[in-house]
Coordinates of C-alpha atoms and ligand atoms in Angstrom, one line a residue:
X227 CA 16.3 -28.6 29.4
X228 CA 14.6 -31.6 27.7
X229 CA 16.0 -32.1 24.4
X230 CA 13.9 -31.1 21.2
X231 CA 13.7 -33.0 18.0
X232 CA 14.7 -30.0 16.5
X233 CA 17.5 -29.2 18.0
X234 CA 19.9 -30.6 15.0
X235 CA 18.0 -28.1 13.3
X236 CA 18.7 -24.9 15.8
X237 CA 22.6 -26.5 15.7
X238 CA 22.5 -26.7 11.9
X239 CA 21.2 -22.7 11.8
X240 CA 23.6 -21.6 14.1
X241 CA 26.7 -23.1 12.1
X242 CA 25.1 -22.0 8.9
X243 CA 25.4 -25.2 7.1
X244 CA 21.8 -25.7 6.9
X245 CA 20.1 -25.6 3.7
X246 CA 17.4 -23.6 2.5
X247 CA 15.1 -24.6 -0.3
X248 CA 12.9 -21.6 -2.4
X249 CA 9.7 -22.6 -4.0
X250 CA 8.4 -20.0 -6.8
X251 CA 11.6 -17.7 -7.8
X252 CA 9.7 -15.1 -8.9
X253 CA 9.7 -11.4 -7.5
X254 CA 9.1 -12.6 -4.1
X255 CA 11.9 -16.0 -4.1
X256 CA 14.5 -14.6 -5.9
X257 CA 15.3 -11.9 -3.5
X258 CA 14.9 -14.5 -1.0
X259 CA 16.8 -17.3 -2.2
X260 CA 19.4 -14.2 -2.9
X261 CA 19.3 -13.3 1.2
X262 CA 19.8 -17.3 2.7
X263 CA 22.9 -17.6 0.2
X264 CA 23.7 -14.2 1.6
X265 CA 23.7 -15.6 5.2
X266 CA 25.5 -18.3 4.1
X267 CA 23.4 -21.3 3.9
X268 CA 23.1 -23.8 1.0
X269 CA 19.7 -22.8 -1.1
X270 CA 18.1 -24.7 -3.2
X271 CA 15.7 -22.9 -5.8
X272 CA 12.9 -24.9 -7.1
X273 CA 10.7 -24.0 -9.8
X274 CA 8.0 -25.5 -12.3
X275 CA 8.7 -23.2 -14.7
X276 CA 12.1 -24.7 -16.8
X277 CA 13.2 -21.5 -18.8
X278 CA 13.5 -19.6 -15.1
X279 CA 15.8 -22.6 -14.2
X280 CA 18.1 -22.5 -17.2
X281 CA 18.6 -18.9 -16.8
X282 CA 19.7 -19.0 -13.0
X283 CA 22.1 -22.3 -13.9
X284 CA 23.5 -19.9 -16.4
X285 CA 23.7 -17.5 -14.1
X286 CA 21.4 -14.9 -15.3
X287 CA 18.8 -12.6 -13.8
X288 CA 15.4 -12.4 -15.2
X289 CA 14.2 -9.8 -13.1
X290 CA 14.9 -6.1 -14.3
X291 CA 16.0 -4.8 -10.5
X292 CA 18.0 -7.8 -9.8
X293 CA 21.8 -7.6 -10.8
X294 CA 22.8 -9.9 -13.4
X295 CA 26.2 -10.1 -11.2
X296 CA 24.5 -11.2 -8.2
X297 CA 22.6 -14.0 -9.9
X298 CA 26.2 -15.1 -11.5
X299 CA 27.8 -15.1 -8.2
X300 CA 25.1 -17.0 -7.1
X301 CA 25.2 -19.7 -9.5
X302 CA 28.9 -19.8 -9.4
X303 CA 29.2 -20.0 -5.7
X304 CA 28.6 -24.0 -5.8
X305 CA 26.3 -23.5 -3.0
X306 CA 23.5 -22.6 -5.1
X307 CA 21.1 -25.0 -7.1
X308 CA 18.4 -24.5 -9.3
X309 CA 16.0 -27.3 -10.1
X310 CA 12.3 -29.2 -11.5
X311 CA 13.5 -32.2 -9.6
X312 CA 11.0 -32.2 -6.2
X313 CA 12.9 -34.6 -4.7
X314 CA 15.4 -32.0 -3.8
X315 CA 12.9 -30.6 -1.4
X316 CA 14.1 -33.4 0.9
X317 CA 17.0 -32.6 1.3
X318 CA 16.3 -28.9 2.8
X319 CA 16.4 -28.5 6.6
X320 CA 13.9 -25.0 5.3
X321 CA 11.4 -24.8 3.0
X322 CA 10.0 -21.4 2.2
X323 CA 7.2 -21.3 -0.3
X324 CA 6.6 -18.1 -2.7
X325 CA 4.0 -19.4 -5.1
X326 CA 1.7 -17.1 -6.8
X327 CA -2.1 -16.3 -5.0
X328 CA -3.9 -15.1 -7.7
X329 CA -7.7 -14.3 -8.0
X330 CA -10.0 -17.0 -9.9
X331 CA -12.2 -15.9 -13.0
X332 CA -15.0 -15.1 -10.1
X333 CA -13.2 -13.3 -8.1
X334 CA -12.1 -16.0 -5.0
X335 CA -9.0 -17.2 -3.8
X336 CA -7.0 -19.4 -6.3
X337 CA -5.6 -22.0 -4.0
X338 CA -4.2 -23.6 -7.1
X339 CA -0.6 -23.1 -6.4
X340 CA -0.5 -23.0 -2.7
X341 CA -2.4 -26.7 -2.6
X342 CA 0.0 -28.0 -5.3
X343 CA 3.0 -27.0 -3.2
X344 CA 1.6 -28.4 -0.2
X345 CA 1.1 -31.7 -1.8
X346 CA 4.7 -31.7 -3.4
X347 CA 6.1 -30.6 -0.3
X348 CA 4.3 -33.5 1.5
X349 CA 5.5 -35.8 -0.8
X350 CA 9.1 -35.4 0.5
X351 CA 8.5 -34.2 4.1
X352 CA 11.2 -36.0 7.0
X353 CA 11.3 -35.4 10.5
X354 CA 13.5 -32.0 11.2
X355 CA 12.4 -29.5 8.9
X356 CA 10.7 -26.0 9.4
X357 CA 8.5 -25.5 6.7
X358 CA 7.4 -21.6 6.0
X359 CA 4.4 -20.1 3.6
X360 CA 5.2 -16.7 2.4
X361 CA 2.5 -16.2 -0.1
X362 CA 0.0 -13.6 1.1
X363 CA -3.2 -15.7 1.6
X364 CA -6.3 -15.0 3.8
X365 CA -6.2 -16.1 7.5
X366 CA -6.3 -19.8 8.1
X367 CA -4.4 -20.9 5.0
X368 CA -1.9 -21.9 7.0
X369 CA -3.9 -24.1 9.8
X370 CA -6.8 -25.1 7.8
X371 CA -5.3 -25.7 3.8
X372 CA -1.3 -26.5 4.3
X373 CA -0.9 -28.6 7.5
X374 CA -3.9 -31.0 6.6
X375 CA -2.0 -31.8 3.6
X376 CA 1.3 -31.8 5.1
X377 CA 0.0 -34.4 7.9
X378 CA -1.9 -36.5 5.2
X379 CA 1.4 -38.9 5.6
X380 CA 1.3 -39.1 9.1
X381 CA 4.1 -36.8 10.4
X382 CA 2.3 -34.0 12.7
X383 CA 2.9 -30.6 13.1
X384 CA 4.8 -28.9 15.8
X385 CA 6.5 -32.5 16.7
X386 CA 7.9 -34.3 14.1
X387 CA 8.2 -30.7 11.3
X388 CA 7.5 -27.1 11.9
X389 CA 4.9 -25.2 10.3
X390 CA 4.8 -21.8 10.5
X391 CA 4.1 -18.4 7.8
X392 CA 6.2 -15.4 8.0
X393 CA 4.4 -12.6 4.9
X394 CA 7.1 -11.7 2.3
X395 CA 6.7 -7.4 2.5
X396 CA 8.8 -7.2 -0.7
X397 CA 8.4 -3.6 -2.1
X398 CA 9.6 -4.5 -6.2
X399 CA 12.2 -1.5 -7.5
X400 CA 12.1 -0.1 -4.1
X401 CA 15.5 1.2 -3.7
X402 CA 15.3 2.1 0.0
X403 CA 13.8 -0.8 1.1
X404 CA 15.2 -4.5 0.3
X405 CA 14.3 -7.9 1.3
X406 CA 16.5 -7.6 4.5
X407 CA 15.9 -4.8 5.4
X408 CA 12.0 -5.0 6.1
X409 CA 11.1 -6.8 9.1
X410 CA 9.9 -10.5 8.9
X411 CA 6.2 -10.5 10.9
X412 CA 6.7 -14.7 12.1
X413 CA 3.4 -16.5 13.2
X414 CA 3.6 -20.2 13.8
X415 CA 1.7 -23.6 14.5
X416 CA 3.2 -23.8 18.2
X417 CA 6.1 -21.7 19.5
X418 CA 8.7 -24.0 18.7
X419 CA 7.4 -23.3 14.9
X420 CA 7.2 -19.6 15.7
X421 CA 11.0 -19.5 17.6
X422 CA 12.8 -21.7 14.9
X423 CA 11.3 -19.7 12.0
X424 CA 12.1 -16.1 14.1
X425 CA 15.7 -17.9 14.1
X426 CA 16.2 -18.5 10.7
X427 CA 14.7 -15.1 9.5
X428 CA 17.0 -13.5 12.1
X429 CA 19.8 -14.9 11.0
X430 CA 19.0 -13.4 7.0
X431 CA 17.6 -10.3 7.7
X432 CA 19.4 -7.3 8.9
X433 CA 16.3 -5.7 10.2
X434 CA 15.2 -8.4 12.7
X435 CA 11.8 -10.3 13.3
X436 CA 8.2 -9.5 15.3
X437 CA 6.5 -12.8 16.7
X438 CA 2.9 -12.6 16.6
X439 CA 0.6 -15.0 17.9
X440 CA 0.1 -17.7 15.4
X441 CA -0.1 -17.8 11.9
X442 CA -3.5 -16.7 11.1
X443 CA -2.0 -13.5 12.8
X444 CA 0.6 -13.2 10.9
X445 CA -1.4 -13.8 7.5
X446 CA -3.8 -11.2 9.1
X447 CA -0.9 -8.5 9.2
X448 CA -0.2 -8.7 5.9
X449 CA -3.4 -8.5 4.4
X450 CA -4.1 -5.4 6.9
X451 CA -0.9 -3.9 5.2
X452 CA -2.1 -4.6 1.6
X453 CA -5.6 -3.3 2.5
X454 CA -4.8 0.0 4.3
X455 CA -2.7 1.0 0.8
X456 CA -6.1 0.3 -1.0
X457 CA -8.5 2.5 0.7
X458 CA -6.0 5.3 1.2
X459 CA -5.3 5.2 -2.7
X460 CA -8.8 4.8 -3.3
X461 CA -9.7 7.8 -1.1
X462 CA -6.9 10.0 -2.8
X463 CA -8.1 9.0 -6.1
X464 CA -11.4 10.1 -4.9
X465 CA -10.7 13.4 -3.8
X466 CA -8.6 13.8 -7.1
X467 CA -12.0 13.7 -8.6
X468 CA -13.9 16.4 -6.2
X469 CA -10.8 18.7 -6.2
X470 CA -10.5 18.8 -10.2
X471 CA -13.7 19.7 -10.8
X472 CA -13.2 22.7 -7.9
X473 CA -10.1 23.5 -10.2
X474 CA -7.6 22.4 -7.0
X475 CA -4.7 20.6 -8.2
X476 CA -4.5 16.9 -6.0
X477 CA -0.7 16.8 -6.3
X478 CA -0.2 20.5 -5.0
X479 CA -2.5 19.3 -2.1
X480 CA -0.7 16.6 -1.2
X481 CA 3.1 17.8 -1.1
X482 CA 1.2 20.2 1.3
X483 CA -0.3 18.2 3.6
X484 CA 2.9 15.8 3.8
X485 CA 4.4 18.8 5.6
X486 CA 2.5 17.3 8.9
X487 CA 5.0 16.1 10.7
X488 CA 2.5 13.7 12.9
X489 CA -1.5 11.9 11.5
X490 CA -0.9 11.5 8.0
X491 CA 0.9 10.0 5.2
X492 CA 0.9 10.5 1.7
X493 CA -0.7 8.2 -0.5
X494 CA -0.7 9.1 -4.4
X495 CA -4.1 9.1 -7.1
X496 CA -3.4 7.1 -10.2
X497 CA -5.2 5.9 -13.5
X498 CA -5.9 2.4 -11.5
X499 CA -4.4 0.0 -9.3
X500 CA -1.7 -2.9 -10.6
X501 CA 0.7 -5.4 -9.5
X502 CA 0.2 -8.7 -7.9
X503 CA -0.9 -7.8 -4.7
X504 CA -3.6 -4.1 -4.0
X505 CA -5.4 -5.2 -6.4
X506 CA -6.1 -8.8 -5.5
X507 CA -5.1 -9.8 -1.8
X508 CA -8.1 -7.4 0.0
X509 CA -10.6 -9.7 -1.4
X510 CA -8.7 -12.7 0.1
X511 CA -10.4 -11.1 3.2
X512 CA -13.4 -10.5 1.6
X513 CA -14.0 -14.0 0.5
X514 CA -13.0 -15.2 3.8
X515 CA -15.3 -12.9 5.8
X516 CA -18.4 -14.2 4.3
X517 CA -18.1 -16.8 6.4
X518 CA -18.2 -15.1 9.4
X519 CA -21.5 -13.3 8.1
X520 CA -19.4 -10.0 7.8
X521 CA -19.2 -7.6 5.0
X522 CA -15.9 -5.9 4.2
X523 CA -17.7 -3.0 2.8
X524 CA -14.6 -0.3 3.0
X525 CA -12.5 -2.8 0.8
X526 CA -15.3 -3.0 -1.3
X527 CA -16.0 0.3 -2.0
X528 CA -12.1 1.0 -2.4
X529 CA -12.3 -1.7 -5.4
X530 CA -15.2 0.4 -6.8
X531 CA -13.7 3.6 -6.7
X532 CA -10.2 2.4 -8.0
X533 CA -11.5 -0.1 -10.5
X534 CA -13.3 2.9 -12.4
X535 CA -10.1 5.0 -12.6
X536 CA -9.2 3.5 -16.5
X537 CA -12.7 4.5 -17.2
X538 CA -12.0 8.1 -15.8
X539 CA -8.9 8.5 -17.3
X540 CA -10.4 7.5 -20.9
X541 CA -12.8 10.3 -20.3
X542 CA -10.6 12.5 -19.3
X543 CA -8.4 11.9 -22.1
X544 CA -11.5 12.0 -24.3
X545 CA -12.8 15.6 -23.1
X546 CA -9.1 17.1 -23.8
X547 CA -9.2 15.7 -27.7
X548 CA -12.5 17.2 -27.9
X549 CA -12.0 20.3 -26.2
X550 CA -8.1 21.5 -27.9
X551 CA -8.3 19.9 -30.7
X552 CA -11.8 19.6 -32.0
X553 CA -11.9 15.6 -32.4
X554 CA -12.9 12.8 -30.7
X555 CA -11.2 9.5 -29.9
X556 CA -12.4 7.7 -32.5
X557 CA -9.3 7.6 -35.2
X558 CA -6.9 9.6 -32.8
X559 CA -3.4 7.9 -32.3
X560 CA -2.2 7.9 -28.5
X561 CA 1.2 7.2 -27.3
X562 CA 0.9 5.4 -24.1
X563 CA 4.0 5.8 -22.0
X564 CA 4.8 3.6 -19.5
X565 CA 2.9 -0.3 -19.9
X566 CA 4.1 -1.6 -16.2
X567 CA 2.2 -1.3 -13.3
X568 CA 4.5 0.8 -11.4
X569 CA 7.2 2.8 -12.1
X570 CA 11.3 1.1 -12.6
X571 CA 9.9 -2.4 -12.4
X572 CA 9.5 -4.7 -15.7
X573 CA 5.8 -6.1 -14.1
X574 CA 2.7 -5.9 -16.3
X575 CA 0.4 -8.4 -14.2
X576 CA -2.9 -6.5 -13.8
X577 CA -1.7 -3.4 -14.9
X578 CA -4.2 -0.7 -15.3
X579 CA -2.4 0.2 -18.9
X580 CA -3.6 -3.0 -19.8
X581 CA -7.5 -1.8 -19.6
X582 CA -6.8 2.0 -20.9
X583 CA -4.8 0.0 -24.2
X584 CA -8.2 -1.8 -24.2
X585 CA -10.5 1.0 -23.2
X586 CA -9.0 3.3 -25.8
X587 CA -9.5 0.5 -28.8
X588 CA -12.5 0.3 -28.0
X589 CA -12.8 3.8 -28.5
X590 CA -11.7 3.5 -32.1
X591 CA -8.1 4.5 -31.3
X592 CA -5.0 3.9 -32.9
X593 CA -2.8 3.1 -29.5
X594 CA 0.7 2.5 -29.5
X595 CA 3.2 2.1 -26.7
X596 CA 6.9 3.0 -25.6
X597 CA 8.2 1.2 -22.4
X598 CA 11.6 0.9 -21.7
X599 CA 11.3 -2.5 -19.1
X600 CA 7.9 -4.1 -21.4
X601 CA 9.3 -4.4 -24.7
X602 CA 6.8 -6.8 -26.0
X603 CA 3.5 -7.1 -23.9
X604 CA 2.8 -11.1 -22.5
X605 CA -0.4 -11.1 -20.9
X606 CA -2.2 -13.9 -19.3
X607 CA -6.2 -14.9 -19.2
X608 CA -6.9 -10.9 -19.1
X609 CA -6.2 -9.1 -22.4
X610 CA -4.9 -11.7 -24.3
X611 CA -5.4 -9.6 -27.1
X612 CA -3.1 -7.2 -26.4
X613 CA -0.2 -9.8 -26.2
X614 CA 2.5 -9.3 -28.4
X615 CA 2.6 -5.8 -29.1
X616 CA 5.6 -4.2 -29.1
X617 CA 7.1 -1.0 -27.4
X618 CA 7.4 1.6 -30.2
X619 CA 11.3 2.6 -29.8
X620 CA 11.9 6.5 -28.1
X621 CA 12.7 8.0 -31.1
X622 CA 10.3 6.6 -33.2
X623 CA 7.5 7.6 -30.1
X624 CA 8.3 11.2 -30.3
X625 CA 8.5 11.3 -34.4
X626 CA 4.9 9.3 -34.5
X627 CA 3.0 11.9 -35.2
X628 CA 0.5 11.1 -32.3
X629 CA -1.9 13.4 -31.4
X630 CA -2.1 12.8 -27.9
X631 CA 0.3 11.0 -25.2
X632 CA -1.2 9.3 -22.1
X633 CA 1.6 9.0 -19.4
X634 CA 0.4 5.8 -17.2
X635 CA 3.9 4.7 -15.4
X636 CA 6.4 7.4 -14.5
X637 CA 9.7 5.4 -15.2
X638 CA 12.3 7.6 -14.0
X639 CA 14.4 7.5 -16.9
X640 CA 11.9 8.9 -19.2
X641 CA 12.8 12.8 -21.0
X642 CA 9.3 13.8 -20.0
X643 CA 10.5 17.0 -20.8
X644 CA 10.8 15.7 -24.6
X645 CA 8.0 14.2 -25.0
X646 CA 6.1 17.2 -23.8
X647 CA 7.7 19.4 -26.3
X648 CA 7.5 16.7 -29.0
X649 CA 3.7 16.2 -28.7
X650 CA 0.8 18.4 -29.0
X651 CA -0.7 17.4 -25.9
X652 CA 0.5 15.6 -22.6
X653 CA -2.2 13.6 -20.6
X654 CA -0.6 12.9 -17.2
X655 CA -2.3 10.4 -14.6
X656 CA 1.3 10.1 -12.3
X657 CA 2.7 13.8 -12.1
X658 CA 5.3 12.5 -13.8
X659 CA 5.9 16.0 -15.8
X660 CA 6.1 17.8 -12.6
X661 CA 9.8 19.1 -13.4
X662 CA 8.7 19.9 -16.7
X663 CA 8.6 23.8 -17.4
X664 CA 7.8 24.6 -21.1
X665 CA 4.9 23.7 -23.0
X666 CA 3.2 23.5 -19.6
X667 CA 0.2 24.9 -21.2
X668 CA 0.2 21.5 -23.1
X669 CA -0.1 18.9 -20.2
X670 CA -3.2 17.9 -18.3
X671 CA -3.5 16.0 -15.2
X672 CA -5.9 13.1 -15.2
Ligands
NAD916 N1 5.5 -9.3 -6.3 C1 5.3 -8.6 -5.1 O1 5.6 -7.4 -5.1 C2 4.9 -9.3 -3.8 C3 5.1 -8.6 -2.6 C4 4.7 -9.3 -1.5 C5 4.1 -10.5 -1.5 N2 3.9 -11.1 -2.7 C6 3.2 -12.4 -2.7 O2 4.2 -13.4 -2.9 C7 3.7 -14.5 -3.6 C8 4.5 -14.7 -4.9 O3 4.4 -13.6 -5.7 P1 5.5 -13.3 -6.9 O4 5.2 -11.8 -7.3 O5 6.8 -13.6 -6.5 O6 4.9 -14.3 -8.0 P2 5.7 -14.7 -9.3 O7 4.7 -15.1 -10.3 O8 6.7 -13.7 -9.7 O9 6.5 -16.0 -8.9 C9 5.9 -17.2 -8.5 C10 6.7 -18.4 -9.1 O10 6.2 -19.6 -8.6 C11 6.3 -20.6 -9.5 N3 5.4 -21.6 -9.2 C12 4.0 -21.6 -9.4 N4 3.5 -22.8 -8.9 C13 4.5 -23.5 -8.5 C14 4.6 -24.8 -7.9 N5 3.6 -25.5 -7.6 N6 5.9 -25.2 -7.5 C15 7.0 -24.5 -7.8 N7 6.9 -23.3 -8.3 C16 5.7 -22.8 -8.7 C17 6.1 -19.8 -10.8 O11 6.6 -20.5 -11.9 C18 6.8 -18.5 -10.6 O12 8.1 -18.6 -11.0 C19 2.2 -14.1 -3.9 O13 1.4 -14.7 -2.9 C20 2.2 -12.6 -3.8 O14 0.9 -12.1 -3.4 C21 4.3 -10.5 -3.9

């Protein structure tokens, strides 16, 4: 067999002395950067962001579900090294990129971060190295944005670096399910891209690798993933609508159903979607389909439906004050529990208790807040005017004299029970007092 130019690379993998740098150590990188030291390669973690850097050379986690003790090993392992410095990109055999794809004010891919990297990337990029986008982007990213910029210096893909995108399917908080223990989907520019990227994530993750095609297959996959979750909570939150006006209770429904042992799976209703990703990547497709002259109407429609959940919830909330206890919103105090967008994780980034908090002022009511993981709220562009608000301590929540409390994140290690008791009336959008046995006549499901 001929030999490859990237065979000191396969050699280097093998031995395990290669090293790996991490760009973005956020939710996504860290768990990443925390798997290649894992295998046993040298990683280097590069960030913009300096107060993330200082932490991990001190050896501390920033991330509620990731151990301060593995983040100390890591930095005290001395093969571990956090930097601003780009030029330390050069010296990585890997480069995995986990920068953030958000939405722009209008709605359309922000490229922002994805285009910066590239360009950084390029400014370092030798002969040798295997160069992977994980950041869930819409199909083409990969051929059509990255390896333009990447070639702008006159290397070329597939024969002097690999290029390839493998989807990070990290499930925040999820206690089950880790980074290496989901399968890495690998699509590459070439099959040498594809094989020396399956190679690397092989050798990381315990639960093994699935080639597709190429890359745009691979980005395909994951936004398929991120868009089935949509519409199926979109449809449950749907018939949680139909079913409480017939006086059916959705949850009941559901635990049923589950019992199927084959054609369905249980998706849960909720006051709105959150997080970084159902909320956003869908209309990464969207965006992109428009210019193929096709209309993505399910994912559309499952935007609708969810994006009006806060609204629902308000009215919900609004009908029970009226109804029990003879007011309206305007003046009531509410005790929102639960500010991130799912539950056990300390994420806030498009949370739908971000736009009840609003929804509610708007309203003319007093809100406060009790979170154990968001103990002062830092938004971004969206509700900056909620940011720096503090969570109101347990004690304090349950002695407030609120009239109403509006449970938005079931945290596990809330006393639901307690609050129940403490408050005259119980506003539940997750289910989360489903353990809960007295005072049941004072909890409602929205
Ligand atoms: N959070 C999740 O649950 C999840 C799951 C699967 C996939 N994803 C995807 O992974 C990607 C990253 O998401 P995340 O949640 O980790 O985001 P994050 O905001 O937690 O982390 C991104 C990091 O990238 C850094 N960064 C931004 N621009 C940079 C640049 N040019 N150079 C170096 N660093 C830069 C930021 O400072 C930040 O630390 C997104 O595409 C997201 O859709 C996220």
């Amino acid at each position: 067999m001929d030999a490859s130019p990237f065979d000191p690379l396969r050699e280097r993998l093998d031995r395990r002395d290669a090293a790996v740098a991490v760009i973005g150590l956020g939710y996504v990188g860290l768990p990443l950067v925390l798997a290649s030291h894992a295998a046993g390669y040298r990683v280097i973690g590069f960030d913009l962001d300096p107060e993330k850097i200082a932490r991990l050379e001190a050896g501390q986690s920033y991330i509620r579900h990731i151990a301060q003790s593995s983040i100390a090993e890591l930095a005290a392992s001395g093969r571990f090294r956090a930097t601003t410095d780009e030029a330390a990109l050069g010296e990585a055999d890997i480069v995995l990129i986990c920068v953030p794809t958000p939405l722009t004010v209008n709605r359309e891919p922000d490229m922002r971060y994805v285009e910066g990297t590239a360009e950084t990337i390029a400014r370092h990029l030798r002969p040798g190295q295997l160069v992977v986008l994980e950041s869930t982007t819409y199909p083409g990213t990969t051929d059509d944005l990255m390896k333009p910029i990447l070639e702008a210096g006159g290397l070329v893909s597939g024969s002097d670096f690999l290029l390839a995108f493998s989807p990070e399917r990290e499930d925040p908080g999820n206690i089950d399910y880790s980074t290496t223990q989901i399968p890495k989907v690998v699509g590459g520019d070439g099959d040498a891209a594809r094989d020396l990227a399956c190679l690397f994530y092989d050798s990381i993750s315990a639960a093994g690798t699935v080639a597709v095609t190429d890359a745009r297959t691979a980005e395909a996959v994951k936004l398929t993933e991120n868009i089935f979750r949509s519409v199926n909570i979109a449809l449950v939150n749907e018939l949680k609508l139909v079913y409480d006006k017939m006086g059916i209770d959705i949850w009941e429904v559901i635990e049923a159903a589950k019992t199927k042992p084959f054609g369905y799976m249980p998706f849960y209703p909720g006051p709105g979607l959150g997080g970084h990703c159902i909320p956003i990547d869908p209309f990464y497709l969207t965006w992109k389909a428009r210019e193929y002259e096709v209309a993505t109407r399910f994912i559309e429609l499952a935007g609708e439906i969810n994006t009006a959940m806060p609204a629902h919830v308000v009215a919900r909330l609004a009908e029970t004050l009226d109804r029990r206890q003879s007011r309206g919103l305007n003046g009531a105090r509410i005790l929102m529990v639960g500010m991130a967008y799912k539950k056990d994780v300390d994420d806030i980034r498009e949370s739908p208790a971000l736009k009840l908090m609003s929804l509610l002022e708007e309203r003319g009511a007093r809100v406060d807040y009790h979170d154990p993981y968001i103990p002062v709220i830092r938004t971004g562009r969206e509700h900056a005017e909620l940011s720096g608000r503090e969570s109101l301590a347990w004690d304090k929540a349950l002695a407030g004299g609120h009239d109403a409390a509006l449970i938005v994140t079931d945290h596990t290690g809330i006393d639901y029970g307690a609050l129940v008791a403490a408050l005259p009336l119980t506003v539940d959008t997750r289910n989360a007092t489903r353990s809960v046995t007295r005072g049941r006549e004072k909890i409602v499901l929205a």
